[in-house]
Amino acid sequence: MMKSVRVVVVGAGVIGFSTAVCISEALPFCAVTLMADKFSPDTTSDGAAGILFAAQFPDIPLQRQRRWFKDSFDHLLAIAQSQCAPEAGVMLSSGWQIFKEIPAVETPFWSEFVIGFRPMTDVELKRFPDHKFGQAFTTLKCECSTYLLWLEKRFRKAGGQVEQRKVNSLQELSNSFDIIVNCSGLGSKILVGDTQVYPVRGQVLKVEAPWVQHFIRDGDGKTYIYPGIRSVTIGGTRQEGDWRLQVDGGDTKGILERCSRLEPSLNKAKILSEWVGLRPSRKNPRVEREVVQLQGRPVPVVHNYGHGGWGVTLAWGTALDTLGLVKQSLHEMASQAKL
C-alpha cells in the first residue's frame, strides 16, 4: 500500500520511540520518520532507573493520568511475561517506598494497577528507624538503554525510518512532512519556545551489588535503590533549574551515604559508573495538538513532552494518547481535502 501521509517524530528518548512505534504500527499508510540529535546511549532516558510508579500532576484529569499509568503498566507487564523480556530489558521488581512522615495520600491513584500493593507492617518498617510509614508492592522496571534499542528495532520493522539530525525549528520540517509530532523533552524550550519546561538535574550511580534484590525508595524522591538486570542503580538528586551535566563528587558522596543508611551492605558495593541527566520537567506534561502556520500553510503539530522523572512510567500511555491526536489530525486533513 502507498504510504501517503508523511509523519515526523522529533526525539529519540523513551517518549519519542514509544510514540513512533504506536503510530507506525497502528497507521500503516503513514510514512513515519524519527528524527533526533541524540540517540541511545546519549538520551536522558538512558540513565533512567525506569521503575514504574507515578506522581500526580495538578491540572490533568485524574482519569487521564490513571489511563496513562495503566496503559504503560499493561504494555510493559505483557513484555515482562513474554520471551522478549531480556532483550527488551523489562523485569518485575518488588520493594518498598518509605516515608519519614505519614503521607497525605496513603493509597496513591496508581496503587490499584501495580501488583499486591499494601501498607508495610511494623516488622518490615523496623529496619528503617527514621521512617514511620511505608508501602510494599511489585512493579516493573524498564532498563532504557536496552529497551530503546528494542523499540528502535520494532519501529524499523513496522517500516519506520530513523534520521540523526538536529532540528532547530519546526519550519525546517514543514516542507517534507504533513504532521509533526514533538517529543523533544527539554528541547521544546527552544524548538517550540516553551518557557514552562525546565531541567531537574538527577545524578545516579550504578553499583555491583547482586545480593540487593528489593527496591527501596524514600518518598521524598531523593534517595533510592533500584536493582536491575546487571547492576543496581542508586541515587539521587533533584536539582531544579540546574543544567550541569558533569558528575558532582559531592553528590556521589551524598548518594552513597544516604543509600547506605537504608541498605548498609551497599558500603561493600563496587561503583561501576556515574551518570547525570536532566529531567524534562513541567508543571503538567504537554500532550495536545495544535495547528501551526509554517511557511504559509497550516501544519498539525502534536506535542508529547514534559514528563519530568516519569517518562518511562507514562511513555506508552501518552504515546497512545498522541496516536489518538494524530488520528484526529488525519481526520481533519481528510475533511479539509474534501472541501
Coordinates of C-alpha atoms in Angstrom, one line a residue:
M1 CA 0.0 0.0 0.0
M2 CA 1.2 3.6 -0.7
K3 CA 2.4 5.3 2.4
S4 CA 0.6 8.5 1.7
V5 CA 0.9 10.7 4.8
R6 CA 4.4 11.8 6.0
V7 CA 4.8 12.0 9.7
V8 CA 7.9 13.1 11.6
V9 CA 8.5 12.3 15.3
V10 CA 11.2 14.6 16.9
G11 CA 13.1 13.0 19.8
A12 CA 14.7 9.6 20.4
G13 CA 14.1 9.1 24.1
V14 CA 11.6 6.7 25.5
I15 CA 8.7 9.1 24.7
G16 CA 9.8 9.6 21.0
F17 CA 10.4 5.9 20.3
S18 CA 7.2 4.7 22.1
T19 CA 5.2 7.3 20.1
A20 CA 6.9 6.4 16.8
V21 CA 6.1 2.7 17.3
C22 CA 2.5 3.4 18.2
I23 CA 1.9 5.5 15.1
S24 CA 3.8 3.3 12.6
E25 CA 2.1 0.1 13.8
A26 CA -1.4 1.5 14.0
L27 CA -1.3 3.6 10.8
P28 CA 0.5 1.6 8.1
F29 CA -0.4 4.2 5.5
C30 CA 1.8 6.8 7.3
A31 CA 5.4 7.0 6.4
V32 CA 7.0 7.7 9.8
T33 CA 10.4 9.2 10.3
L34 CA 12.0 9.6 13.7
M35 CA 14.5 12.4 13.8
A36 CA 16.8 13.4 16.7
D37 CA 20.1 14.9 17.5
K38 CA 20.9 12.3 20.1
F39 CA 20.2 8.6 20.3
S40 CA 20.8 5.9 22.8
P41 CA 23.1 5.7 24.8
D42 CA 23.1 9.6 24.9
T43 CA 19.5 10.3 25.8
T44 CA 18.1 11.3 29.2
S45 CA 16.1 8.1 29.1
D46 CA 19.3 6.0 29.1
G47 CA 20.2 6.8 32.7
A48 CA 16.6 6.5 34.0
A49 CA 16.1 3.9 36.7
G50 CA 12.9 3.2 34.8
I51 CA 10.8 2.0 37.7
L52 CA 7.0 2.3 37.4
F53 CA 5.1 4.5 39.7
A54 CA 3.8 8.0 39.4
A55 CA 3.3 11.4 40.9
Q56 CA 0.0 13.2 40.4
F57 CA 0.0 16.2 38.1
P58 CA -2.1 19.1 39.3
D59 CA -4.1 20.1 36.2
I60 CA -4.6 16.9 34.2
P61 CA -7.9 15.0 34.9
L62 CA -7.1 12.1 37.2
Q63 CA -8.9 9.7 34.8
R64 CA -6.5 10.6 32.1
Q65 CA -3.5 10.1 34.4
R66 CA -4.9 6.7 35.5
R67 CA -5.2 5.7 31.9
W68 CA -1.6 6.7 31.1
F69 CA -0.3 4.7 34.0
K70 CA -2.5 1.6 33.4
D71 CA -1.7 1.5 29.6
S72 CA 2.0 1.8 30.3
F73 CA 1.9 -0.8 33.0
D74 CA -0.1 -3.3 31.0
H75 CA 2.1 -2.8 28.0
L76 CA 5.4 -3.4 29.9
L77 CA 3.8 -6.3 32.0
A78 CA 3.0 -8.1 28.8
I79 CA 6.6 -7.7 27.7
A80 CA 8.0 -8.8 31.1
Q81 CA 5.9 -12.0 30.9
S82 CA 7.0 -12.8 27.3
Q83 CA 10.1 -14.3 25.8
C84 CA 11.2 -10.8 24.8
A85 CA 11.7 -9.7 28.4
P86 CA 15.6 -10.0 28.4
E87 CA 16.1 -8.3 25.0
A88 CA 13.6 -5.6 25.9
G89 CA 15.2 -5.0 29.3
V90 CA 11.9 -5.3 31.2
M91 CA 11.5 -7.1 34.6
L92 CA 9.3 -7.3 37.6
S93 CA 10.6 -5.6 40.7
S94 CA 9.4 -5.8 44.3
G95 CA 10.2 -3.5 47.2
W96 CA 9.3 -0.7 49.5
Q97 CA 8.5 3.0 49.4
I98 CA 9.1 4.5 52.8
F99 CA 8.2 7.8 54.4
K100 CA 9.6 9.8 57.3
E101 CA 6.1 11.3 57.9
I102 CA 2.8 9.7 57.1
P103 CA 1.9 11.0 53.6
A104 CA -1.2 13.0 53.0
V105 CA -2.3 10.2 50.5
E106 CA -1.6 6.7 51.8
T107 CA -3.1 5.0 48.8
P108 CA -2.0 6.7 45.6
F109 CA -4.1 6.6 42.4
W110 CA -1.7 4.1 40.8
S111 CA -1.8 1.6 43.6
E112 CA -4.5 -0.5 42.0
F113 CA -2.5 -1.0 38.9
V114 CA 0.7 -2.3 40.4
I115 CA 0.8 -5.8 41.9
G116 CA 0.0 -6.6 45.6
F117 CA 0.1 -3.0 46.9
R118 CA -0.3 -2.9 50.7
P119 CA 0.9 -0.8 53.7
M120 CA 4.1 -2.1 55.3
T121 CA 3.9 -3.9 58.6
D122 CA 5.7 -2.7 61.7
V123 CA 8.1 -5.6 61.4
E124 CA 9.1 -4.6 57.9
L125 CA 9.5 -0.9 59.0
K126 CA 11.7 -1.8 61.9
R127 CA 14.9 -1.8 59.7
F128 CA 14.1 1.8 58.7
P129 CA 14.1 3.6 62.1
D130 CA 13.8 7.1 60.6
H131 CA 10.7 6.2 58.7
K132 CA 7.1 6.0 60.1
F133 CA 5.2 4.6 57.1
G134 CA 5.7 2.6 54.0
Q135 CA 4.1 0.9 51.1
A136 CA 5.1 -2.6 49.7
F137 CA 4.3 -3.6 46.1
T138 CA 5.6 -5.2 43.0
T139 CA 6.0 -3.1 39.9
L140 CA 8.0 -3.1 36.7
K141 CA 11.5 -1.9 35.9
C142 CA 12.5 -1.0 32.4
E143 CA 16.2 -0.7 31.5
C144 CA 16.0 2.0 29.0
S145 CA 19.3 1.6 27.1
T146 CA 18.2 -2.0 26.3
Y147 CA 14.5 -1.0 25.8
L148 CA 15.3 1.9 23.4
L149 CA 17.2 -0.4 21.1
W150 CA 14.4 -2.9 21.2
L151 CA 11.8 -0.2 20.4
E152 CA 14.0 1.0 17.5
K153 CA 14.1 -2.5 16.0
R154 CA 10.3 -2.7 16.4
F155 CA 9.9 0.7 14.8
R156 CA 12.1 -0.2 11.8
K157 CA 10.2 -3.5 11.4
A158 CA 7.0 -1.5 11.1
G159 CA 8.6 0.5 8.2
G160 CA 9.8 3.4 10.2
Q161 CA 12.8 5.5 9.1
V162 CA 15.4 6.9 11.5
E163 CA 17.5 10.0 10.8
Q164 CA 20.1 11.6 13.0
R165 CA 19.8 15.3 12.7
K166 CA 19.4 18.3 14.9
V167 CA 16.1 20.0 14.4
N168 CA 16.4 23.7 15.2
S169 CA 12.9 24.8 14.3
L170 CA 9.6 23.3 13.1
Q171 CA 9.9 25.5 10.0
E172 CA 12.6 23.3 8.6
L173 CA 10.3 20.3 8.7
S174 CA 7.3 21.8 7.1
N175 CA 8.2 21.1 3.5
S176 CA 8.9 17.4 4.0
F177 CA 6.2 16.4 6.4
D178 CA 2.4 16.6 6.7
I179 CA 2.2 16.1 10.5
I180 CA 4.9 16.9 13.1
V181 CA 5.0 15.1 16.5
N182 CA 7.1 16.8 19.1
C183 CA 8.7 14.5 21.7
S184 CA 11.8 16.6 22.2
G185 CA 11.6 16.8 26.0
L186 CA 13.7 19.7 27.3
G187 CA 14.5 20.6 23.7
S188 CA 11.0 22.0 23.5
K189 CA 12.3 25.1 25.3
I190 CA 14.0 26.1 22.1
L191 CA 12.1 24.1 19.5
V192 CA 8.6 25.4 20.3
G193 CA 9.6 28.2 22.7
D194 CA 8.0 26.6 25.8
T195 CA 9.1 28.6 28.8
Q196 CA 7.3 26.2 31.2
V197 CA 9.7 23.3 30.6
Y198 CA 12.8 23.3 32.9
P199 CA 15.5 20.8 33.9
V200 CA 15.6 18.9 37.2
R201 CA 19.1 17.5 37.5
G202 CA 19.5 13.9 38.5
Q203 CA 22.7 12.1 39.4
V204 CA 22.9 8.4 39.8
L205 CA 25.5 5.6 40.3
K206 CA 25.4 2.1 39.0
V207 CA 26.9 -0.3 41.5
E208 CA 27.6 -4.0 41.6
A209 CA 25.5 -5.5 44.4
P210 CA 23.8 -8.6 43.2
W211 CA 22.7 -9.5 46.7
V212 CA 20.3 -6.5 46.7
Q213 CA 17.0 -7.8 45.4
H214 CA 14.4 -5.3 46.6
F215 CA 14.0 -1.7 45.6
I216 CA 13.8 0.9 48.3
R217 CA 12.7 4.4 47.6
D218 CA 12.3 7.3 50.1
G219 CA 9.0 9.1 49.5
D220 CA 10.8 12.4 49.1
G221 CA 12.2 11.1 45.8
K222 CA 15.8 11.9 46.6
T223 CA 17.1 8.6 47.8
Y224 CA 16.5 5.3 46.1
I225 CA 18.0 1.9 45.4
Y226 CA 16.7 0.1 42.3
P227 CA 18.2 -3.4 41.5
G228 CA 18.3 -4.0 37.8
I229 CA 19.3 -6.9 35.5
R230 CA 23.0 -6.3 35.5
S231 CA 23.6 -3.7 38.2
V232 CA 21.8 -1.7 41.0
T233 CA 21.0 2.0 40.3
I234 CA 21.3 4.2 43.4
G235 CA 20.6 7.9 43.7
G236 CA 19.8 10.5 43.5
T237 CA 19.4 14.3 43.3
R238 CA 16.5 16.6 42.3
Q239 CA 18.1 19.9 41.5
E240 CA 15.6 22.2 39.8
G241 CA 16.8 24.6 37.2
D242 CA 20.3 23.1 37.3
W243 CA 21.8 22.4 33.8
R244 CA 25.1 20.9 34.9
L245 CA 25.8 17.6 33.1
Q246 CA 29.1 16.9 34.8
V247 CA 29.3 14.4 37.6
D248 CA 29.5 16.2 41.0
G249 CA 31.7 14.5 43.6
G250 CA 29.7 15.9 46.5
D251 CA 26.6 14.4 45.1
T252 CA 28.3 11.0 44.7
K253 CA 29.3 11.1 48.3
G254 CA 25.8 12.1 49.5
I255 CA 24.2 9.4 47.4
L256 CA 26.5 6.7 48.8
E257 CA 25.9 7.9 52.4
R258 CA 22.1 8.2 52.1
C259 CA 21.7 4.9 50.3
S260 CA 24.0 3.0 52.7
R261 CA 21.9 4.2 55.6
L262 CA 18.9 2.4 54.1
E263 CA 20.9 -0.6 52.8
P264 CA 24.2 -0.9 54.8
S265 CA 25.5 -3.7 52.5
L266 CA 26.0 -1.0 49.8
N267 CA 29.2 0.0 51.6
K268 CA 30.7 -3.1 50.1
A269 CA 29.4 -2.5 46.5
K270 CA 31.8 -1.6 43.7
I271 CA 30.9 1.6 41.8
L272 CA 30.6 0.7 38.1
S273 CA 29.6 4.1 36.7
E274 CA 28.3 7.6 37.4
W275 CA 25.7 9.4 35.3
V276 CA 23.9 12.7 35.1
G277 CA 20.7 13.5 33.3
L278 CA 18.3 16.5 33.1
R279 CA 14.6 15.5 33.6
P280 CA 12.4 17.5 31.2
S281 CA 10.1 18.8 33.9
R282 CA 6.9 20.8 33.6
K283 CA 4.0 21.5 35.9
N284 CA 2.0 19.2 33.7
P285 CA 3.2 17.1 30.7
R286 CA 2.0 18.6 27.4
V287 CA 0.0 16.0 25.4
E288 CA -2.1 18.1 23.0
R289 CA -2.3 19.2 19.4
E290 CA -2.4 22.5 17.6
V291 CA -2.2 23.7 14.1
V292 CA 0.8 25.9 13.4
Q293 CA 1.3 28.2 10.3
L294 CA 4.6 27.1 8.8
Q295 CA 5.9 28.8 5.6
G296 CA 2.4 29.9 4.8
R297 CA 0.5 26.7 5.4
P298 CA -1.3 25.1 8.4
V299 CA 0.6 22.1 9.8
P300 CA -0.8 19.9 12.6
V301 CA 1.7 19.7 15.4
V302 CA 1.1 17.1 18.2
H303 CA 3.1 17.6 21.4
N304 CA 4.1 14.9 23.8
Y305 CA 6.8 16.1 26.3
G306 CA 7.4 17.4 29.8
H307 CA 7.1 14.1 31.7
G308 CA 9.8 15.0 34.2
G309 CA 11.1 12.0 36.0
W310 CA 8.1 9.9 35.0
G311 CA 8.9 9.4 31.3
V312 CA 9.3 5.6 31.4
T313 CA 6.2 5.3 33.6
L314 CA 4.0 7.2 31.3
A315 CA 5.6 6.7 27.9
W316 CA 3.3 4.1 26.4
G317 CA 0.1 5.7 27.8
T318 CA 1.0 9.2 26.5
A319 CA 2.1 7.6 23.2
L320 CA -1.4 6.0 22.8
D321 CA -2.9 9.4 23.5
T322 CA -0.6 11.0 20.9
L323 CA -1.7 8.4 18.4
G324 CA -5.3 9.4 19.0
L325 CA -4.4 13.1 18.4
V326 CA -2.6 12.2 15.2
K327 CA -5.7 10.3 14.1
Q328 CA -7.8 13.4 14.8
S329 CA -5.4 15.5 12.7
L330 CA -5.7 13.0 9.8
H331 CA -9.4 13.2 10.1
E332 CA -9.4 17.0 9.9
M333 CA -6.9 16.9 6.9
A334 CA -9.3 14.5 5.1
S335 CA -12.4 16.6 5.6
Q336 CA -10.5 19.7 4.5
A337 CA -9.2 17.9 1.4
K338 CA -12.9 17.3 0.5
L339 CA -13.8 21.0 0.7

